[in-house]
CSV table of C-alpha atoms in Angstrom, one decimal:
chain,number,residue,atom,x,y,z
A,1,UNK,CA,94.3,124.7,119.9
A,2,UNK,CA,95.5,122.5,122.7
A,3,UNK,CA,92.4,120.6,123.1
A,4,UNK,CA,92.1,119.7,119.0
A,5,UNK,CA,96.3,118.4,119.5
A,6,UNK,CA,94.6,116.0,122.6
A,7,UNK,CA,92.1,115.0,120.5
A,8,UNK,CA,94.7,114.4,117.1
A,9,UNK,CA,96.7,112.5,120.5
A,10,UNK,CA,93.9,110.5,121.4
A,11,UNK,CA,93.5,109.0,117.8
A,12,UNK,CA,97.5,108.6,117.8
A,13,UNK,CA,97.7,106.4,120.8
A,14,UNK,CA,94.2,105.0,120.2
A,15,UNK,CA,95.3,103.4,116.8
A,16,UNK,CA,99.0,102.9,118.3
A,17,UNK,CA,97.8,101.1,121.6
A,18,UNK,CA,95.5,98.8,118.6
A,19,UNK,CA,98.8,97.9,116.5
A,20,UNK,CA,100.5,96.6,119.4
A,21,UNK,CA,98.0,94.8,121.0
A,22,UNK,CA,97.4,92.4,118.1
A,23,UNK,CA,100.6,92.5,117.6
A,24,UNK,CA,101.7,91.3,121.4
A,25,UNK,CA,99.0,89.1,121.9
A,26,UNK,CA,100.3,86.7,119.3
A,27,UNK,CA,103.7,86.2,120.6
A,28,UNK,CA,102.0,84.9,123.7
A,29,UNK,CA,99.7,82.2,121.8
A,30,UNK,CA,101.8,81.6,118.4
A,31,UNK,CA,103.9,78.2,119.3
A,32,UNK,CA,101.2,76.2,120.3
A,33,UNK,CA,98.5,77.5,118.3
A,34,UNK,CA,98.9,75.1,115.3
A,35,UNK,CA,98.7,72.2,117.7
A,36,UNK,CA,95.7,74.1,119.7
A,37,UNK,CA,93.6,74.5,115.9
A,38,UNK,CA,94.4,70.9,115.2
A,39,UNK,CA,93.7,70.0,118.4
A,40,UNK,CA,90.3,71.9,119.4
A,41,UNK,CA,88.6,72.3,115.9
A,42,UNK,CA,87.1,68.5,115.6
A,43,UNK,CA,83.5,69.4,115.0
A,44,UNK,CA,81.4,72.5,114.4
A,45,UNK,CA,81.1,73.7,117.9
A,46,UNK,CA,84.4,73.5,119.0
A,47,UNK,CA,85.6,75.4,115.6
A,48,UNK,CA,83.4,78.1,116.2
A,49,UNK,CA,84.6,78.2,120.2
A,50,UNK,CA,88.6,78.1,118.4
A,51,UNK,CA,87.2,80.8,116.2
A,52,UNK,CA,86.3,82.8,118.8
A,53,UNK,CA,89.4,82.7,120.4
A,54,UNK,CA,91.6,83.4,117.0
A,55,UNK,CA,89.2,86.6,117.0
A,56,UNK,CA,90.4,87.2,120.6
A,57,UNK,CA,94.3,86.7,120.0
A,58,UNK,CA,94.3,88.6,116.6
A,59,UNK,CA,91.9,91.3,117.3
A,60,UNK,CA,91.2,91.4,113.6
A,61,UNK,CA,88.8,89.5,111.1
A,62,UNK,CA,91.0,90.3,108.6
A,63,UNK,CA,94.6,88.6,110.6
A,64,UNK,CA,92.1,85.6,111.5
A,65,UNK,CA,91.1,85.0,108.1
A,66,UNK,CA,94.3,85.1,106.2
A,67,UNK,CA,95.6,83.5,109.3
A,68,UNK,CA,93.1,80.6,108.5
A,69,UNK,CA,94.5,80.4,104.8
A,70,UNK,CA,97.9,80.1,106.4
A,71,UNK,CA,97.2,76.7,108.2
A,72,UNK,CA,95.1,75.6,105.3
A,73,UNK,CA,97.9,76.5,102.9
A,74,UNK,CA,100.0,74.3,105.6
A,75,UNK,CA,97.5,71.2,106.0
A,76,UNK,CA,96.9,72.2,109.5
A,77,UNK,CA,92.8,73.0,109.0
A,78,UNK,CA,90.6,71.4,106.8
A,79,UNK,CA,88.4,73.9,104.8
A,80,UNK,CA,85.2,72.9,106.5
A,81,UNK,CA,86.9,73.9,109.7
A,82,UNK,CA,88.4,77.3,108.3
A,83,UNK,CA,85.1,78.1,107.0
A,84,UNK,CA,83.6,77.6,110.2
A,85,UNK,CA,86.7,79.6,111.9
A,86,UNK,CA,86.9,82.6,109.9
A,87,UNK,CA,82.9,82.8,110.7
A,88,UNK,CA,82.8,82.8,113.7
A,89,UNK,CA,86.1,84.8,114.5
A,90,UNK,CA,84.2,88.5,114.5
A,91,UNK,CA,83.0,87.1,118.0
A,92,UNK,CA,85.7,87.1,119.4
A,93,UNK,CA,86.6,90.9,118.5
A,94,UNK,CA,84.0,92.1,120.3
A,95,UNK,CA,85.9,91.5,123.3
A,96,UNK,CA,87.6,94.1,123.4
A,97,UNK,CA,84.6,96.8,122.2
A,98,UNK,CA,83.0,95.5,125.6
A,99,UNK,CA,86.1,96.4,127.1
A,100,UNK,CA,85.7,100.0,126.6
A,101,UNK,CA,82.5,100.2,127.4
A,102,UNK,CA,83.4,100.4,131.1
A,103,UNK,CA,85.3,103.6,132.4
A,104,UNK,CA,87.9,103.8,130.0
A,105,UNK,CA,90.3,106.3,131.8
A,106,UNK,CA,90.2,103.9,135.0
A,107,UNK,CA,90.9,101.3,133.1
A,108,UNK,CA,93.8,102.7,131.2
A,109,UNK,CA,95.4,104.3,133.8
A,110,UNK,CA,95.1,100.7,135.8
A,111,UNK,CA,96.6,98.7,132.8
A,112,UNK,CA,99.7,101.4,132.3
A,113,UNK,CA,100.2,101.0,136.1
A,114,UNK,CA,100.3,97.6,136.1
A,115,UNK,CA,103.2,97.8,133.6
A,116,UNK,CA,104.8,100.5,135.7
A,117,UNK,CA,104.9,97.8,138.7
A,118,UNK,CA,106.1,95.0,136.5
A,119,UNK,CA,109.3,97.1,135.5
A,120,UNK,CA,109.7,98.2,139.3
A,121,UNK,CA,109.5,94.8,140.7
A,122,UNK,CA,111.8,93.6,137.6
A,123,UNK,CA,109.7,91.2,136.3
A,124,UNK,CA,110.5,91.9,132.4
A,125,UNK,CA,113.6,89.5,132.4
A,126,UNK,CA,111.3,86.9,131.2
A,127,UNK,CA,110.4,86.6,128.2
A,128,UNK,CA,106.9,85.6,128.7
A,129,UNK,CA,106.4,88.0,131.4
A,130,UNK,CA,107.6,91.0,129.1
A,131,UNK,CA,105.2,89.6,126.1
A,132,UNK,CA,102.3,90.1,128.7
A,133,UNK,CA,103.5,93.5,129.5
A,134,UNK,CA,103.6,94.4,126.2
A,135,UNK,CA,99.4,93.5,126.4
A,136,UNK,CA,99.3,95.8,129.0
A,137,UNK,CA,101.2,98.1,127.5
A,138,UNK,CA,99.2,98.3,124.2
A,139,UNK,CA,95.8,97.9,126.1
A,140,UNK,CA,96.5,100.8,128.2
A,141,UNK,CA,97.9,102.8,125.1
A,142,UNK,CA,94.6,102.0,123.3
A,143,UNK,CA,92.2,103.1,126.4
A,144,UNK,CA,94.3,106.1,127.3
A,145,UNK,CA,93.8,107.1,123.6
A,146,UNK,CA,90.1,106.6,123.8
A,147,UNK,CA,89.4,108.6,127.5
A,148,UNK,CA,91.2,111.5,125.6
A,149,UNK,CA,89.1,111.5,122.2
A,150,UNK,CA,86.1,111.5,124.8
A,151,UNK,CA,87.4,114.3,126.8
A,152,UNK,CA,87.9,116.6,123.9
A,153,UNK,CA,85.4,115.4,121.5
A,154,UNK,CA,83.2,118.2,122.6
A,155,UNK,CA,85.5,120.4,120.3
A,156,UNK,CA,84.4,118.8,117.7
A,157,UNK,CA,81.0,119.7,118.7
A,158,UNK,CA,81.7,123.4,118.7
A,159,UNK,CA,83.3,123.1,115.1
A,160,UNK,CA,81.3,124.2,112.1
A,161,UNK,CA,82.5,121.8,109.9
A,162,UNK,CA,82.5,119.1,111.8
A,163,UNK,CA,79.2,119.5,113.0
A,164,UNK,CA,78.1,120.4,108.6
A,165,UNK,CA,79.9,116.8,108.4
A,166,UNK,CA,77.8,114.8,111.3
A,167,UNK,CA,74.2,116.9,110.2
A,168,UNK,CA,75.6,115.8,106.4
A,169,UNK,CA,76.0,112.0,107.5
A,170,UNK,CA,72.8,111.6,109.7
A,171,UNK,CA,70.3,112.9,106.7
A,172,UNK,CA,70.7,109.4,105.0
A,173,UNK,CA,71.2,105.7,106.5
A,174,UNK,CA,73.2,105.1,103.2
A,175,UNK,CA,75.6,107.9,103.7
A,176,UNK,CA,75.9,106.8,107.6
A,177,UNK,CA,76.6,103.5,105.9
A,178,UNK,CA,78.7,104.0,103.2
A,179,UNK,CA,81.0,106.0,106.1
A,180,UNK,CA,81.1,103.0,108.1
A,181,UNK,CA,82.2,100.5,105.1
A,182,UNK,CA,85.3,102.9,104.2
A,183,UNK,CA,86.1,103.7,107.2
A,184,UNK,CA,87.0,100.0,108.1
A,185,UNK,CA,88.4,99.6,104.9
A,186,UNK,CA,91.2,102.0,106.0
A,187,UNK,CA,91.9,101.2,109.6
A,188,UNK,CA,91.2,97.1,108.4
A,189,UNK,CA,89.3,96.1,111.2
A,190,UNK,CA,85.5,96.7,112.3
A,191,UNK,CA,85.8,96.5,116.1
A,192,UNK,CA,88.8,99.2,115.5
A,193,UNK,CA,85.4,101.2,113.8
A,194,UNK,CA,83.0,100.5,116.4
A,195,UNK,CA,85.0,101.2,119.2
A,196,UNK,CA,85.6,105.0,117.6
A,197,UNK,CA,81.7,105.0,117.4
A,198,UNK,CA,81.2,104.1,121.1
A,199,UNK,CA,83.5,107.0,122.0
A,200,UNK,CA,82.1,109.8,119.3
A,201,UNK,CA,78.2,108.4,121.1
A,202,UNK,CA,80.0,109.3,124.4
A,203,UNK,CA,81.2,112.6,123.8
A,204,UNK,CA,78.0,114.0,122.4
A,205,UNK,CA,79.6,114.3,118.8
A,206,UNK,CA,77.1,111.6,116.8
A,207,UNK,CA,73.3,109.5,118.3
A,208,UNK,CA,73.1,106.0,119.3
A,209,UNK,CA,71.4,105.8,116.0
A,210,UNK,CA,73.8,107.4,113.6
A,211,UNK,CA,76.6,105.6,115.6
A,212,UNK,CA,74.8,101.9,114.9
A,213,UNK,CA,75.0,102.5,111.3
A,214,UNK,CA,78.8,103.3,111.6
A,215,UNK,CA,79.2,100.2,113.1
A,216,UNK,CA,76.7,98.1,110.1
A,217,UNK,CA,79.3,100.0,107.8
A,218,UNK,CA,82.2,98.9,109.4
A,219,UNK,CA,81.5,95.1,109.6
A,220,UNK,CA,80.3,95.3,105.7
A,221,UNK,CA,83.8,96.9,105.1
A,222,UNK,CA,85.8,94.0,107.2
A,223,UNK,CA,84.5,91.5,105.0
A,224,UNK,CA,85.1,94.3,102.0
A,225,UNK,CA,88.7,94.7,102.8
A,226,UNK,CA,89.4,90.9,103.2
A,227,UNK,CA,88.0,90.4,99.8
A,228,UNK,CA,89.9,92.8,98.2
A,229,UNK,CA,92.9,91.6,99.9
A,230,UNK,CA,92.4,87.9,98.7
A,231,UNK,CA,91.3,89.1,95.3
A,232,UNK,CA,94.5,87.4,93.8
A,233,UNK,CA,94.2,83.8,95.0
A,234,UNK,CA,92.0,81.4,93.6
A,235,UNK,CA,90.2,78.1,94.6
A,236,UNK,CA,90.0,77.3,98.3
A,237,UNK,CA,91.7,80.2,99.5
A,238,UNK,CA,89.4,83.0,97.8
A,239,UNK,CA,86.4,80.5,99.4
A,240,UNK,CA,87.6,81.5,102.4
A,241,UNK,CA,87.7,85.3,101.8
A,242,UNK,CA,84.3,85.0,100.1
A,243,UNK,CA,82.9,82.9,103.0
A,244,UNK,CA,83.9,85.8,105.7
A,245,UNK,CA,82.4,88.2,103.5
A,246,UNK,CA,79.2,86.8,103.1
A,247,UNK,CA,78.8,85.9,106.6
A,248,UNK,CA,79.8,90.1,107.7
A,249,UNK,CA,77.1,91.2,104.7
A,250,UNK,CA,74.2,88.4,105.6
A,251,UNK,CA,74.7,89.1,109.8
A,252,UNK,CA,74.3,92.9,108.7
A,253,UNK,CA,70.8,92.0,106.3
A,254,UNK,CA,69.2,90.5,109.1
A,255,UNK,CA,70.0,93.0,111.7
A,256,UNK,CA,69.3,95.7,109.7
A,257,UNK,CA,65.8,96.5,110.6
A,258,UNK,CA,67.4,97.1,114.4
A,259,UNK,CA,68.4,100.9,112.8
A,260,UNK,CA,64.9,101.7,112.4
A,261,UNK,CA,63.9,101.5,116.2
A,262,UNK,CA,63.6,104.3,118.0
A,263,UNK,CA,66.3,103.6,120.9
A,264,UNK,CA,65.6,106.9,123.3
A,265,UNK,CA,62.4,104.9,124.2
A,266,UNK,CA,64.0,101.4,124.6
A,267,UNK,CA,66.6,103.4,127.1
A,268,UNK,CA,63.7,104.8,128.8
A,269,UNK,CA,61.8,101.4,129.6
A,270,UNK,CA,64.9,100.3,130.9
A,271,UNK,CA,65.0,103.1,133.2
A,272,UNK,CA,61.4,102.4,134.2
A,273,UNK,CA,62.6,99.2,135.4
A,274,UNK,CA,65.6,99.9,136.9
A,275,UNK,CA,68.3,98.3,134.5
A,276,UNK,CA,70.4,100.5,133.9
A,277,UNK,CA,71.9,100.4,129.9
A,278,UNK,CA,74.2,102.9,128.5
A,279,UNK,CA,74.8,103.6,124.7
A,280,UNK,CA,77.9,102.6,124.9
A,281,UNK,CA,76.9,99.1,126.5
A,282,UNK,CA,74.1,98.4,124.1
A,283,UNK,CA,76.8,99.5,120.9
A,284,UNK,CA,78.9,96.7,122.2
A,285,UNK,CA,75.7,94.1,122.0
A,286,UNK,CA,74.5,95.3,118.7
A,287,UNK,CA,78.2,94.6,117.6
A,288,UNK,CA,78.4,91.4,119.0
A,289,UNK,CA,74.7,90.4,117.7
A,290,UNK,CA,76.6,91.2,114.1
A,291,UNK,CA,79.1,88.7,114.7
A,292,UNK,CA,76.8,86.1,115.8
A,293,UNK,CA,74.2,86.6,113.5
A,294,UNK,CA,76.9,86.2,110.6
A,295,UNK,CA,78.2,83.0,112.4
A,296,UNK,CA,74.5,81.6,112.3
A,297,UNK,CA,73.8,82.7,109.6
A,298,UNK,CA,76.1,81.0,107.4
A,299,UNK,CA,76.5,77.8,109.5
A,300,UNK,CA,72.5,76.9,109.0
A,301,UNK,CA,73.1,77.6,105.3
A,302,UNK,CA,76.8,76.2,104.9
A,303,UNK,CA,76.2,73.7,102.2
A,304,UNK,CA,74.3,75.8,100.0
A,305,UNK,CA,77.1,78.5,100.8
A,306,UNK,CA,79.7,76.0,99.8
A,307,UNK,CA,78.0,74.8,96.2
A,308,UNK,CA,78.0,78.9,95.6
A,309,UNK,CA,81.8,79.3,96.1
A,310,UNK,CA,82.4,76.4,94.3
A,311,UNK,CA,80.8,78.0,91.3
A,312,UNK,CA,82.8,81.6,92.5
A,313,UNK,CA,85.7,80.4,93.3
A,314,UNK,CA,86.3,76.6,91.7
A,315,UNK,CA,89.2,74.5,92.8
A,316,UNK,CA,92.3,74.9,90.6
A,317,UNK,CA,94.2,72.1,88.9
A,318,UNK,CA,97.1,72.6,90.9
A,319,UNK,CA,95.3,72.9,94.0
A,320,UNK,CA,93.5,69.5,93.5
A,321,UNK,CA,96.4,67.8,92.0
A,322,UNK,CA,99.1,68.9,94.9
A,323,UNK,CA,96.7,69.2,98.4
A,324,UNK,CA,97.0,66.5,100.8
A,325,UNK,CA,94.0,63.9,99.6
A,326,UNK,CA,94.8,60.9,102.2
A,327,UNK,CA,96.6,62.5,105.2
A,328,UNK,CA,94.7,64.6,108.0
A,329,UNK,CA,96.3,65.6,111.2
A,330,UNK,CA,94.4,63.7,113.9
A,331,UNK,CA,95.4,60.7,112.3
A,332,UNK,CA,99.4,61.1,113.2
A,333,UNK,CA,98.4,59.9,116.7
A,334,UNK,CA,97.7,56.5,115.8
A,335,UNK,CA,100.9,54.6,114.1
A,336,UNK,CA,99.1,52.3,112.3
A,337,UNK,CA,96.6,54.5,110.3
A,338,UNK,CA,100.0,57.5,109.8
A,339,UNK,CA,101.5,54.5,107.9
A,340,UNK,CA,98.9,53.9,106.1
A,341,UNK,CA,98.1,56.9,105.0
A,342,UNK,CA,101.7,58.7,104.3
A,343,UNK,CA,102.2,55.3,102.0
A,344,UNK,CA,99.3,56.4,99.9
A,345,UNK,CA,99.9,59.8,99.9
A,346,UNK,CA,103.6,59.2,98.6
A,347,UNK,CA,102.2,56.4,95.9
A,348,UNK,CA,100.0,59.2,94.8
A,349,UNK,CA,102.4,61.6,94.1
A,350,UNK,CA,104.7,58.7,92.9
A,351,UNK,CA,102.1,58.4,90.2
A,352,UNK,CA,102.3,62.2,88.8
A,353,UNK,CA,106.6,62.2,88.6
A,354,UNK,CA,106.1,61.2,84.9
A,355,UNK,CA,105.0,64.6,83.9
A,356,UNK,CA,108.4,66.1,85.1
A,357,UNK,CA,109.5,64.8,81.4
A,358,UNK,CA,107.2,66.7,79.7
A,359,UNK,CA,109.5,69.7,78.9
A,360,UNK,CA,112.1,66.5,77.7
A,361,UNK,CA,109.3,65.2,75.3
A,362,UNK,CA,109.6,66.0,71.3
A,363,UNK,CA,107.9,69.4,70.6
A,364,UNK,CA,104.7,67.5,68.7
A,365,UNK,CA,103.8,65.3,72.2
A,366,UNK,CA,104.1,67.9,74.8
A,367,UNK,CA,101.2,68.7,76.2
A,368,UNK,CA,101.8,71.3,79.5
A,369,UNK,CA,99.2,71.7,81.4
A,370,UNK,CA,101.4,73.3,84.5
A,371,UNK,CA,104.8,75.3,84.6
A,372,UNK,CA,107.7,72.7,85.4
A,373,UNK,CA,109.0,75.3,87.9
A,374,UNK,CA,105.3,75.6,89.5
A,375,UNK,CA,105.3,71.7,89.5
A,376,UNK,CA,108.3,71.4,91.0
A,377,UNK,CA,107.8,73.9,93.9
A,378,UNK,CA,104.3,72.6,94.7
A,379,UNK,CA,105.7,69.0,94.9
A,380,UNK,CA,108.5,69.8,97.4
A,381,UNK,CA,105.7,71.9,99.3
A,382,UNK,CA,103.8,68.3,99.4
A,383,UNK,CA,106.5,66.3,100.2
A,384,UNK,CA,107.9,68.8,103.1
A,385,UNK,CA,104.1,68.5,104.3
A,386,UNK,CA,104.3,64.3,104.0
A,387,UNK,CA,107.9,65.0,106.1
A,388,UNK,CA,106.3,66.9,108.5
A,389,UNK,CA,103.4,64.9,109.0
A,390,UNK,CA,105.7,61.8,109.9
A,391,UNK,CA,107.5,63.4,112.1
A,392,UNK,CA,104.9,64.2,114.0
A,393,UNK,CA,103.4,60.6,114.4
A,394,UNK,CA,106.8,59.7,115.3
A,395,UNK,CA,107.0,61.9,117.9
A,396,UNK,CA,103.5,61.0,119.3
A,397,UNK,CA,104.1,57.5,119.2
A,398,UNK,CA,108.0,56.6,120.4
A,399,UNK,CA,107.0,53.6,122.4
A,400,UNK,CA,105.1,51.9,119.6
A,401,UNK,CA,106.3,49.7,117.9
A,402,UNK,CA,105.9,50.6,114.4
A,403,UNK,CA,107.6,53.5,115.0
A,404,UNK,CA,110.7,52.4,112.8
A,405,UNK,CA,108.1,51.8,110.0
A,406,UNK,CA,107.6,55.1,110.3
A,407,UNK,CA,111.2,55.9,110.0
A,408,UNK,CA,111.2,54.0,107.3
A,409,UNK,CA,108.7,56.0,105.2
A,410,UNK,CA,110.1,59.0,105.9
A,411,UNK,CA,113.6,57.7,104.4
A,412,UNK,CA,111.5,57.3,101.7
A,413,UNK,CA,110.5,60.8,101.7
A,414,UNK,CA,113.7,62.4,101.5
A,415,UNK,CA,114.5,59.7,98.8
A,416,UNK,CA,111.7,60.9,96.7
A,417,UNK,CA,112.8,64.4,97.5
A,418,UNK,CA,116.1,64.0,95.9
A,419,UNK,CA,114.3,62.2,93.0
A,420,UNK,CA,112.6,65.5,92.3
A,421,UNK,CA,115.2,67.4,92.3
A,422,UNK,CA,117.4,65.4,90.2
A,423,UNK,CA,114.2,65.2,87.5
A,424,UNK,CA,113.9,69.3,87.9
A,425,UNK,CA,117.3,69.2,86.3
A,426,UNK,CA,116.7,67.6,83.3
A,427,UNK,CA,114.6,70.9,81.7
């Protein structure tokens, strides 16, 4: 009885330690990660390196992706460059799945005592200090969790049903498979899967080759779950939950045929040659292989991929009509081109204030193509980005000279600000 409550306490502070380790990690990295992404995400290799690390902070394909809509929603990322983030971000993830691979206990019991000494030596007054004690904290929560589902998985071994469940999941890859996908639909998060695999494999409770399919499952149901979590949005933003779904599915296609080998004898050559490779340690490459494979995948094909979610997924009127069509953000460091463009960008939208009279309009010549209200709150969203955007090519350019141009257009904004509002008033 004791050893099935460790085992139900293993999962508890396994899953636990997981919350709070996303959860403290992003504390740590969440003020200057706008201007980080903006900063780092210039061309294709650097996006998939700021992917990478997105995957690392969050912990979570699913948090990096709707993470990515966030700052795409905010005129932070480009869609080319969220596309190429939210591909790439499974790399990251697997991180932490190598992490465990080592001796978990040690590990754990190191990363609790570390926050033990911090609190002796009174070094949680800080704030930043006591964010990366709360890493610790969660990390050594998550390990702990992990060294006790190990220590007591063998009871699962000596249970009959759980043992009728494992022989009922190994006598098809599509059952093995199918476990995998819903699995990681519930806990949200494949390397959360995987790294329940690599422990199961390391108590004796499932193969190397059962456990690989888990972990196939798993990252098919990552990019399930962030599908059926975008399902409502439409244009740009769905692209972006399709896009991380097909790169989970096509990374999974190609590395498919890798469940077929016969691993026992692959382990055994690498004894014959003195390299020693664990399960657990070749689990972690075979996850990682899936996130790379899906990055490569859909980076070699990204315009076809593109045309395809255009058709899936095609821009909406509002979303064409009220994104940012002249300003970018690496343009706010040069005073010249910020005018420029903010000028254009408020012309623009200048240009579309006559259809705030439609609801004004005799009943016979209205023709409302978008809700007045919808109107209204996506102009102010576009106006507060134009503000923003000003604002910050003021700030990166105080000794230029133009600068009180720039003060100048964004008097203009809050003018045109007011404008709106005053024609909102008139339904």
């Amino acid at each position: 009885m004791m050893q099935i409550i460790s085992f139900l306490a293993g999962l508890g502070f396994f899953f636990t330690g997981l919350h709070y380790l996303s959860a403290s990690m992003q504390p740590i990295f969440s003020g200057k990660l706008r201007s980080i992404l903006i900063t780092f995400t210039r061309g294709p290799i650097s996006s998939a390196l700021t992917g990478s690390f997105l995957g690392v902070i969050t912990q979570s394909t699913s948090a990096a992706t709707f993470l990515c809509l966030g700052l795409l929603n905010s005129g932070a990322l480009t869609i080319n460059r969220a596309l190429a983030m939210v591909a790439w971000s499974g790399s990251g993830t697997a991180l932490l799945v190598f992490l465990v691979s080592i001796d978990i206990k040690t590990a754990g019991f190191f990363s609790l005592g570390i926050v033990g000494l911090m609190h002796l030596l009174n070094l949680t007054k800080d704030i930043k200090t006591k964010q990366i004690a709360a890493v610790f904290l969660a990390f050594g929560l998550l390990l702990f969790g992990l060294s006790l589902i190990k220590e007591t998985g063998h009871v699962l071994n000596t249970s009959t049903w759980a043992r009728d469940f494992f022989i009922f999941s190994s006598e098809s890859s599509l059952i093995g498979l199918l476990i995998g996908i819903f699995s990681a639909l519930i806990v949200q998060s494949s390397s959360s899967v995987t790294i329940l695999a690599v422990a199961l494999n390391m108590a004796g409770i499932i193969h190397f080759n059962e456990a690989m399919i888990l972990v196939f499952g798993a990252n098919i149901g990552s990019g399930l779950s962030v599908l059926f979590f975008a399902s409502h949005l439409e244009g740009k933003k769905k692209q972006i939950a399709i896009y991380c779904f097909l790169s989970k599915l096509l990374g999974s296609l190609l590395l498919y045929p890798l469940t077929w080998l016969d691993f026992s004898k692959l382990f055994g050559f690498f004894n014959t040659i003195h390299l020693t490779i664990n399960s657990s340690l070749m689990l972690s490459l075979v996850y990682l292989a899936l996130q790379l494979s899906g990055g490569l995948v859909v980076a070699l094909f990204q315009n076809k991929i593109i045309l395809l979610l255009n058709y899936l997924s095609p821009e909406s009127e509002e979303e064409n009509l009220f994104k940012l069509h002249f300003i970018y953000p690496e343009s706010s460091d040069n005073t010249e081109t910020a005018l420029i463009l903010a000028s254009k960008e408020q012309n623009r939208l200048i240009e579309s204030l006559v259809d705030y009279l439609e609801p004004v309009r005799v009943e016979h010549e209205r023709v409302v193509t978008i809700q007045l209200n919808t109107r209204h709150e996506l102009t102010l969203d576009l106006l507060n980005k134009t503000k923003l955007f000003i604002s910050e090519a003021a700030s990166l350019n105080k000794n230029d000279t133009n600068t009180e141009s720039l003060f100048s257009i964004q008097s203009k904004n809050e003018d045109m600000i007011s404008l709106v509002n005053s024609l909102y008033s008139f339904e």
